[in-house]
């Protein structure tokens, strides 16, 4: 089993933190995981990208050129990275920030109103990355939300654990209701 | 039993960046002094140490340059504190003079070189493996160092602890030749229970400070090290020195000292050198790769083995001492050797030097600032194999 997740967005959206939480959850679940990151040179307002590989066996080459799940929070990263999605891959996007301008019969798209869900559940728009993490968790089927919760508690800044965990479950429930 | 500071990284499972794992490993190994100068792609080590060292009772200094950094590290170690610096190619070049100084004064210290694309300032943010030869031959004169080649986050953690241990055990400069891919990769790290981690401290004189101690006693391969400032009479000199540490031009003094500097590592090379073998038992083609490149090489071996191609991987985990005896044995069993590295031919020289005469050696030069993807190595291997 190998799962390749690409997360792209704006610096400040918490793209790398989302990747770290998912990777940590995978490690807690007993998988191997590797994340490589890239970002544009701007100090503020540039793009940011995290590539995460999760596998039940040892991962060798750390980079990916295609993704099974693509998560985007900006139109720019959607346009740039849509082609990296494999056949039968999943596209997850923040539905107030991204309007998919192209599609493919072989790609399943899920728009999540992550910002408004974050605002509704924890009154903090900033937690939208954790809403998306929850959405991926529901979709991936290989990561248990308990491990994601544990990963959030060990990764985020002290005092923000409950808020982030709640936001994650909001995204998890939202996608589960869509799927099942 | 050793005591471990309560603020050290706790045993457990982590998803951590290679450079940060390097810093945490150094703290567990007992490092309490860091002097450095910022350079990409090693910066996360300094940044992390600047935050973490004060928490465990250590000292962090940002120096004026790399020359000052390594000399401050040697001073701290001479005063009895485990010390390190981290840098990348251009800074490593500046430190070369003091690599010889550390070797001559037999001061334990650790340099982490997160290798980037060169030569000169090259490409700061991208990977290279061009410092393999410099690590051993960069300073003038005869001396020996130890250099590790980590391939994963776990390994850069383990090897950083080992680097401190070996530095202390042999009174030698030890280098961790990490690279940009390993340093910036975020991967799995398991920190074992502290009792399972071996920590070695330098041997101290077994007599009180008022007694006479020879810091460079040639009757011992690795003489016990009196700590400067602890009351012992200590004289460190970069000039060729006698057993007390005083300069000498005596031919016997010189030959004895230089021989010992080299012998203390060469006579222990089989205990120090490490390597990994993967499917070498029945291999007809041997891939030789290290550091991040070995990750691609291993994937190639896995793929070609599924096609019943008899290929194996030899991965040196120490560049210096190089496990030359094992290289020699393996070279006699295979018909072809393929060396893959991110440079135009460095470990290639070691493979050539120690391999059997009749074996065909093919080099995969690669220097675009990226690690070779498995397909790149695979194509060359297929060409060599005729498949």
XYZ file of C-alpha atoms in Angstrom:
567
model
C 0.000 0.000 0.000
C 1.238 3.439 -0.889
C -0.703 6.697 -0.565
C 0.625 9.934 -2.042
C -0.919 13.161 -0.776
C -0.095 16.597 -2.203
C -1.241 19.696 -0.308
C -0.906 23.115 -1.912
C -1.925 26.579 -0.820
C -0.832 29.989 0.350
C 1.910 30.613 2.888
C -0.016 31.037 6.148
C -2.758 28.557 5.295
C -1.050 25.955 7.460
C -0.182 23.666 4.555
C 3.002 22.285 6.125
C 1.334 21.860 9.508
C -1.496 19.909 7.862
C 1.098 17.631 6.253
C 2.982 17.184 9.509
C -0.197 16.228 11.348
C -1.162 13.646 8.709
C 2.405 12.251 8.592
C 2.603 12.030 12.374
C -0.759 10.216 12.435
C 0.575 7.743 9.864
C 3.673 7.125 12.016
C 1.453 6.570 15.077
C -0.577 4.086 13.025
C 2.587 2.105 12.331
C 3.202 3.205 8.727
C 6.317 4.694 7.211
C 5.870 8.305 6.116
C 8.011 10.901 4.406
C 7.209 14.515 3.686
C 9.070 16.904 1.431
C 8.138 20.552 1.241
C 8.573 23.412 -1.194
C 7.631 27.059 -1.089
C 8.149 30.172 -3.167
C 10.817 32.688 -2.109
C 8.392 35.413 -0.958
C 8.425 35.978 2.802
C 4.653 36.502 2.728
C 1.935 35.668 0.254
C 3.789 33.016 -1.706
C 2.696 29.478 -2.464
C 3.463 26.533 -0.234
C 3.385 22.811 -0.992
C 3.754 19.631 1.052
C 4.150 16.187 -0.516
C 3.418 13.320 1.841
C 4.013 9.628 1.123
C 2.499 7.022 3.437
C 3.255 3.321 3.029
C 2.996 0.050 4.910
C 6.531 -0.766 3.742
C 9.761 1.219 3.812
C 9.681 4.292 1.532
C 12.817 4.721 -0.564
C 12.647 7.601 -3.072
C 11.124 10.480 -1.058
C 9.711 12.610 -3.886
C 6.487 12.175 -5.856
C 5.474 13.389 -9.285
C 1.856 12.295 -9.039
C -0.639 12.273 -6.199
C -3.516 9.997 -5.181
C -5.086 12.821 -3.169
C -4.643 16.502 -4.019
C -5.724 19.127 -1.500
C -5.702 22.759 -2.608
C -6.610 25.999 -0.875
C -5.774 28.439 -3.678
C -6.840 28.727 -7.296
C -3.158 29.048 -8.261
C -2.237 25.704 -6.720
C -5.312 24.081 -8.251
C -4.290 25.233 -11.756
C -0.679 24.240 -11.164
C -1.145 20.857 -9.561
C -4.401 19.446 -10.985
C -2.471 17.553 -13.655
C -0.468 15.708 -10.989
C -3.598 13.869 -9.848
C -3.718 10.205 -10.918
C -6.665 8.442 -12.547
C -9.302 7.735 -9.913
C -7.573 10.206 -7.607
C -9.371 12.542 -5.218
C -9.390 16.317 -5.405
C -10.204 18.097 -2.154
C -10.556 21.883 -2.274
C -11.560 24.718 -0.001
C -14.810 25.615 -1.737
C -14.833 29.355 -1.024
C -11.249 29.835 -2.271
C -11.098 27.434 -5.206
C -13.457 27.072 -8.172
C -12.289 24.067 -10.168
C -11.987 25.339 -13.740
C -11.271 21.957 -15.221
C -12.215 18.450 -14.357
C -11.734 14.932 -15.521
C -14.101 11.976 -15.564
C -11.514 10.003 -13.649
C -11.140 12.442 -10.784
C -13.502 12.571 -7.853
C -13.865 16.094 -6.479
C -14.910 17.082 -2.996
C -15.340 20.729 -2.125
C -15.214 21.437 1.604
C -16.321 24.825 2.982
C -13.422 24.551 5.413
C -13.236 28.209 6.401
C -16.939 28.484 7.273
C -16.873 25.085 9.035
C -13.911 26.280 11.119
C -15.677 29.526 11.901
C -18.847 27.684 12.862
C -17.261 25.047 15.097
C -14.334 26.829 16.764
C -14.853 30.485 15.762
C -11.381 30.535 14.217
C -11.009 30.685 10.434
C -7.324 29.786 10.879
C -8.303 26.216 11.776
C -9.463 25.544 8.197
C -6.344 23.448 7.576
C -7.421 21.043 10.331
C -10.911 20.829 8.781
C -9.211 19.678 5.565
C -7.019 17.247 7.520
C -10.225 15.753 8.910
C -11.637 15.520 5.391
C -8.596 13.626 4.116
C -8.767 11.349 7.143
C -12.354 10.385 6.310
C -11.401 9.829 2.689
C -8.137 7.923 3.075
C -9.636 5.080 5.147
C -6.112 4.097 6.265
C -5.637 6.748 8.936
C -7.712 6.441 12.079
C -9.073 9.793 13.370
C -7.860 8.785 16.843
C -4.286 8.818 15.511
C -4.909 12.184 13.846
C -6.231 13.547 17.121
C -3.137 12.268 18.918
C -0.945 13.785 16.193
C -2.657 17.183 16.526
C -2.143 17.152 20.292
C 1.590 16.477 19.884
C 2.127 18.896 16.972
C 0.180 22.138 17.450
C 1.016 25.017 19.782
C 0.108 24.456 23.434
C -3.333 25.780 24.282
C -4.713 25.310 20.752
C -5.100 21.516 20.893
C -8.856 21.408 21.605
C -9.693 23.960 18.926
C -7.674 22.103 16.295
C -9.050 18.682 17.266
C -12.629 19.998 17.071
C -11.980 21.537 13.648
C -10.502 18.256 12.419
C -13.601 16.297 13.500
C -15.819 18.882 11.780
C -14.056 18.121 8.491
C -14.071 14.400 9.195
C -17.842 14.353 9.809
C -18.538 16.575 6.802
C -16.790 14.216 4.365
C -18.172 11.071 5.992
C -21.707 12.408 5.513
C -20.946 13.113 1.861
C -19.514 9.656 1.263
C -21.682 7.334 3.297
C 23.948 5.026 35.125
C 24.130 8.231 33.123
C 21.707 10.967 33.939
C 19.666 12.475 31.132
C 18.385 16.040 31.289
C 14.573 16.117 31.721
C 14.168 18.517 28.773
C 15.772 16.177 26.209
C 13.591 14.722 23.444
C 11.561 11.950 25.105
C 11.647 8.342 23.916
C 8.824 7.762 21.440
C 7.787 7.987 17.799
C 8.152 11.227 15.890
C 7.633 12.682 12.414
C 10.621 14.989 12.327
C 12.832 16.919 9.948
C 16.351 15.481 9.466
C 18.124 18.652 10.594
C 16.003 18.927 13.746
C 16.609 15.234 14.495
C 20.340 15.990 14.153
C 20.099 18.746 16.769
C 18.026 16.647 19.179
C 20.467 13.746 18.810
C 23.402 16.021 19.629
C 21.664 17.131 22.840
C 21.018 13.517 23.858
C 24.673 12.683 23.097
C 25.613 15.356 25.650
C 26.443 18.313 23.381
C 26.210 21.518 25.433
C 28.009 23.998 23.187
C 27.257 25.096 19.643
C 29.054 27.769 17.690
C 28.030 28.357 14.111
C 27.456 30.694 11.218
C 24.208 30.528 9.219
C 24.282 28.638 5.944
C 21.597 26.892 3.895
C 20.689 23.993 4.000
C 21.990 23.447 7.549
C 20.212 26.384 9.215
C 17.499 24.435 11.016
C 20.231 22.798 13.131
C 21.533 26.159 14.399
C 18.031 27.566 14.787
C 16.918 24.555 16.814
C 20.082 24.523 18.932
C 19.722 28.240 19.722
C 16.318 27.488 21.202
C 17.104 24.145 22.810
C 20.626 24.511 24.239
C 19.641 27.097 26.897
C 16.808 24.754 27.970
C 19.295 21.988 28.822
C 21.952 24.202 30.386
C 24.080 24.664 27.272
C 25.468 27.618 25.347
C 24.754 28.715 21.766
C 26.859 31.322 20.009
C 26.378 32.724 16.531
C 29.937 33.506 15.484
C 31.320 36.013 12.991
C 32.130 33.293 10.470
C 32.841 29.587 10.051
C 36.512 29.909 10.988
C 35.586 31.406 14.354
C 32.848 28.811 14.771
C 35.032 25.719 14.561
C 37.791 27.274 16.687
C 35.247 28.168 19.412
C 34.004 24.573 19.263
C 37.545 23.268 19.790
C 38.052 25.659 22.719
C 34.839 24.531 24.393
C 35.768 20.881 23.938
C 39.266 21.469 25.327
C 37.510 22.852 28.409
C 35.578 19.602 28.729
C 32.256 20.332 27.034
C 30.960 18.254 24.134
C 30.697 20.708 21.256
C 29.594 20.898 17.636
C 28.965 23.093 14.666
C 26.921 22.592 11.508
C 27.565 23.998 8.069
C 27.470 23.281 4.361
C 30.103 23.150 1.582
C 31.327 26.776 1.526
C 31.514 26.921 5.330
C 33.131 23.487 5.453
C 35.853 24.800 3.123
C 36.532 27.663 5.528
C 36.821 25.214 8.430
C 39.486 23.086 6.765
C 42.447 24.732 8.486
C 40.963 23.835 11.856
C 40.129 20.294 10.801
C 43.902 19.847 10.852
C 44.125 21.795 14.124
C 41.568 19.522 15.824
C 43.434 16.474 14.546
C 46.809 17.763 15.743
C 45.546 18.798 19.189
C 43.408 15.636 19.439
C 40.327 17.562 20.534
C 37.025 15.683 20.142
C 34.434 17.649 18.152
C 31.620 17.110 15.672
C 30.976 18.946 12.401
C 27.687 18.290 10.642
C 28.059 19.125 6.948
C 24.654 19.227 5.254
C 25.995 18.875 1.721
C 24.632 21.086 -1.053
C 25.366 21.457 -4.742
C 28.822 22.899 -5.458
C 31.499 23.883 -6.318
C 31.895 27.223 -4.518
C 28.580 28.612 -3.268
C 26.849 26.417 -5.868
C 23.107 26.060 -5.262
C 22.384 26.711 -1.570
C 18.948 25.087 -1.497
C 19.711 21.946 -3.516
C 21.555 18.727 -2.848
C 25.081 17.564 -3.641
C 27.487 14.878 -2.424
C 30.646 16.656 -3.455
C 32.379 16.811 -0.064
C 33.304 13.130 0.295
C 36.966 13.621 -0.550
C 37.277 17.021 1.143
C 36.098 15.513 4.428
C 39.208 13.352 4.483
C 41.798 15.279 2.493
C 40.717 18.920 2.919
C 43.375 19.910 5.420
C 47.107 19.518 4.868
C 49.372 16.890 6.367
C 48.694 13.379 7.614
C 45.721 12.845 9.880
C 42.591 10.722 10.146
C 38.982 11.689 10.749
C 35.728 9.714 10.939
C 32.834 10.571 8.590
C 29.287 9.174 8.590
C 26.858 9.026 5.647
C 23.231 9.050 6.863
C 20.447 7.897 4.512
C 17.369 8.648 6.605
C 16.044 10.799 9.426
C 16.508 7.860 11.807
C 20.062 7.357 10.656
C 21.095 11.012 10.917
C 19.803 10.857 14.507
C 21.651 7.626 15.332
C 24.840 8.691 13.561
C 24.988 12.085 15.257
C 24.984 10.354 18.644
C 27.598 7.929 17.345
C 29.685 10.811 15.973
C 29.945 12.301 19.466
C 30.771 8.877 20.900
C 33.527 8.209 18.394
C 34.935 11.738 18.757
C 35.183 11.212 22.516
C 36.477 7.654 22.297
C 39.269 8.394 19.818
C 39.930 12.097 20.594
C 39.243 12.832 16.978
C 37.179 15.160 14.803
C 34.073 13.370 13.529
C 32.017 14.586 10.602
C 28.393 13.793 9.789
C 28.116 14.100 6.003
C 24.404 14.699 5.811
C 22.892 16.201 2.674
C 20.113 18.632 1.749
C 17.604 15.840 1.016
C 18.174 14.051 4.333
C 18.398 17.335 6.256
C 15.144 18.760 4.905
C 13.169 15.518 4.637
C 10.538 14.970 7.321
C 10.404 11.301 8.236
C 9.979 8.670 10.881
C 12.132 8.846 13.996
C 12.022 6.402 16.882
C 13.826 7.598 19.990
C 14.602 4.515 22.087
C 14.603 4.402 25.875
C 17.622 6.338 27.094
C 19.080 3.224 28.747
C 19.402 1.687 25.285
C 21.412 4.633 23.934
C 25.152 4.243 24.316
C 26.879 7.454 25.425
C 30.673 7.521 25.495
C 32.645 10.193 27.331
C 36.349 10.868 26.837
C 38.781 9.140 29.162
C 40.094 11.536 31.787
C 43.437 11.237 33.627
C 43.154 8.961 36.668
C 45.442 11.167 38.743
C 44.614 14.468 40.513
C 45.514 17.800 38.814
C 48.652 18.373 40.896
C 50.244 15.231 39.422
C 52.080 15.343 36.116
C 49.949 14.246 33.144
C 51.109 13.838 29.561
C 48.175 14.894 27.352
C 49.880 13.378 24.290
C 51.336 10.267 25.906
C 52.622 8.079 23.076
C 52.591 4.928 25.194
C 48.818 4.967 24.712
C 47.142 4.969 21.311
C 44.488 7.323 22.704
C 45.918 9.162 25.720
C 43.511 10.310 28.475
C 42.644 13.992 28.032
C 43.276 16.473 30.866
C 40.626 19.202 30.861
C 41.877 22.766 30.443
C 40.820 24.802 33.443
C 40.466 21.815 35.772
C 43.856 22.428 37.358
C 45.996 20.250 35.108
C 48.969 21.676 33.297
C 47.680 21.630 29.720
C 49.435 22.942 26.642
C 47.768 22.616 23.256
C 49.955 23.445 20.282
C 49.314 23.232 16.556
C 53.035 22.728 16.033
C 54.428 19.206 16.149
C 54.661 18.579 19.872
C 56.057 16.167 22.405
C 54.084 14.206 24.977
C 53.723 17.295 27.200
C 52.387 19.364 24.293
C 55.512 21.480 23.737
C 56.786 22.169 20.195
C 59.573 19.941 18.987
C 61.619 19.437 15.816
C 62.986 16.108 17.017
C 62.603 13.463 14.288
C 61.467 10.757 16.717
C 58.933 13.047 18.378
C 57.462 14.019 15.022
C 57.294 10.497 13.634
C 55.790 9.084 16.846
C 53.109 11.767 17.025
C 52.046 11.678 13.375
C 52.053 7.858 13.394
C 49.806 7.789 16.422
C 47.354 10.340 14.971
C 46.899 8.021 12.003
C 47.215 4.660 13.771
C 44.532 5.387 16.378
C 41.956 5.320 13.591
C 43.569 2.892 11.125
C 44.130 0.229 13.775
C 40.472 0.534 14.765
C 38.983 0.916 11.275
C 37.194 -2.433 11.400
C 35.489 -1.427 14.639
C 34.536 2.005 13.281
C 33.522 1.409 9.643
C 29.891 0.516 8.948
C 27.929 -0.471 5.877
C 24.637 -1.991 4.757
C 24.260 -4.776 2.226
C 21.025 -5.498 0.388
C 20.714 -8.622 -1.787
C 24.488 -8.964 -2.154
C 24.578 -12.736 -1.467
C 24.096 -13.867 -5.058
C 24.550 -10.539 -6.828
C 26.232 -10.342 -10.198
C 25.858 -6.549 -10.439
C 26.729 -4.471 -7.396
C 25.307 -0.985 -6.943
C 27.370 1.245 -4.659
C 25.528 4.289 -3.296
C 25.282 6.263 -0.057
C 23.345 9.060 1.627
C 20.145 10.110 -0.140
C 21.282 8.477 -3.410
C 21.152 5.073 -1.731
C 17.383 5.514 -1.354
C 16.958 5.570 -5.133
C 19.498 2.765 -5.527
C 17.569 0.539 -3.126
C 14.351 1.103 -5.060
C 16.182 0.053 -8.251
C 17.392 -3.152 -6.579
C 13.848 -3.964 -5.402
C 12.442 -3.410 -8.901
C 15.092 -5.347 -10.818
C 15.031 -8.242 -8.342
C 11.352 -8.700 -9.258
C 12.630 -9.322 -12.791
C 15.125 -11.840 -11.421
C 18.080 -9.626 -12.269
C 20.819 -10.506 -9.801
C 21.606 -7.058 -8.426
C 22.611 -6.002 -4.925
C 23.395 -2.806 -3.031
C 26.518 -1.993 -1.034
C 25.907 1.145 1.030
C 28.895 2.491 2.982
C 27.608 4.152 6.170
C 31.049 5.543 6.886
C 32.967 7.278 4.105
C 35.994 7.382 6.427
C 37.157 4.888 7.364
C 35.890 3.340 4.130
C 34.965 -0.362 4.540
C 37.560 -1.264 1.912
C 37.979 -4.920 2.909
C 34.296 -5.607 2.319
C 34.395 -3.660 -0.955
C 37.260 -5.907 -2.014
C 35.476 -9.158 -1.072
C 32.266 -8.169 -2.852
C 34.127 -7.011 -5.972
C 35.539 -10.531 -6.390
C 32.062 -12.047 -6.477
C 30.414 -9.773 -9.031
C 31.130 -9.045 -12.680
C 30.052 -5.401 -12.701
C 29.947 -2.528 -10.225
C 27.830 0.606 -10.722
C 28.660 3.596 -8.507
C 25.927 6.235 -8.142
C 26.559 9.516 -6.330
C 25.665 13.216 -6.681
C 29.049 14.347 -7.965
C 31.290 13.725 -10.938
C 33.213 10.856 -9.297
C 34.395 10.793 -5.678
C 33.586 7.504 -3.942
C 34.290 6.088 -7.389
C 37.994 6.481 -6.541
C 37.659 4.364 -3.407
C 35.688 1.696 -5.254
C 38.370 1.591 -7.974
C 41.195 1.477 -5.449
C 39.844 -1.477 -3.497
C 38.029 -3.546 -6.128
C 39.423 -6.596 -7.888
C 41.284 -5.822 -11.119
C 39.017 -7.666 -13.539
C 35.690 -6.207 -12.436
C 34.006 -3.654 -14.703
C 33.283 -0.391 -12.864
C 30.699 2.020 -14.282
C 30.107 5.435 -12.787
C 26.791 7.327 -12.707
C 27.863 10.987 -12.532
C 25.037 13.288 -11.495
C 25.219 16.928 -10.469
C 22.038 18.848 -11.315
C 21.312 19.786 -7.702
C 18.745 17.003 -7.310
C 19.047 13.413 -6.188
C 18.880 10.930 -9.064
C 15.396 9.421 -9.368
C 15.351 5.608 -9.403
C 14.593 5.609 -13.147
C 17.874 7.415 -13.883
C 19.970 4.773 -12.125
C 17.775 1.974 -13.477
C 18.381 3.005 -17.098
C 22.140 2.996 -16.612
C 22.043 -0.378 -14.851
C 19.913 -1.832 -17.664
C 22.436 -0.554 -20.180
C 25.277 -2.193 -18.268
C 23.352 -5.425 -17.834
C 22.101 -5.503 -21.395
C 18.445 -5.811 -20.333
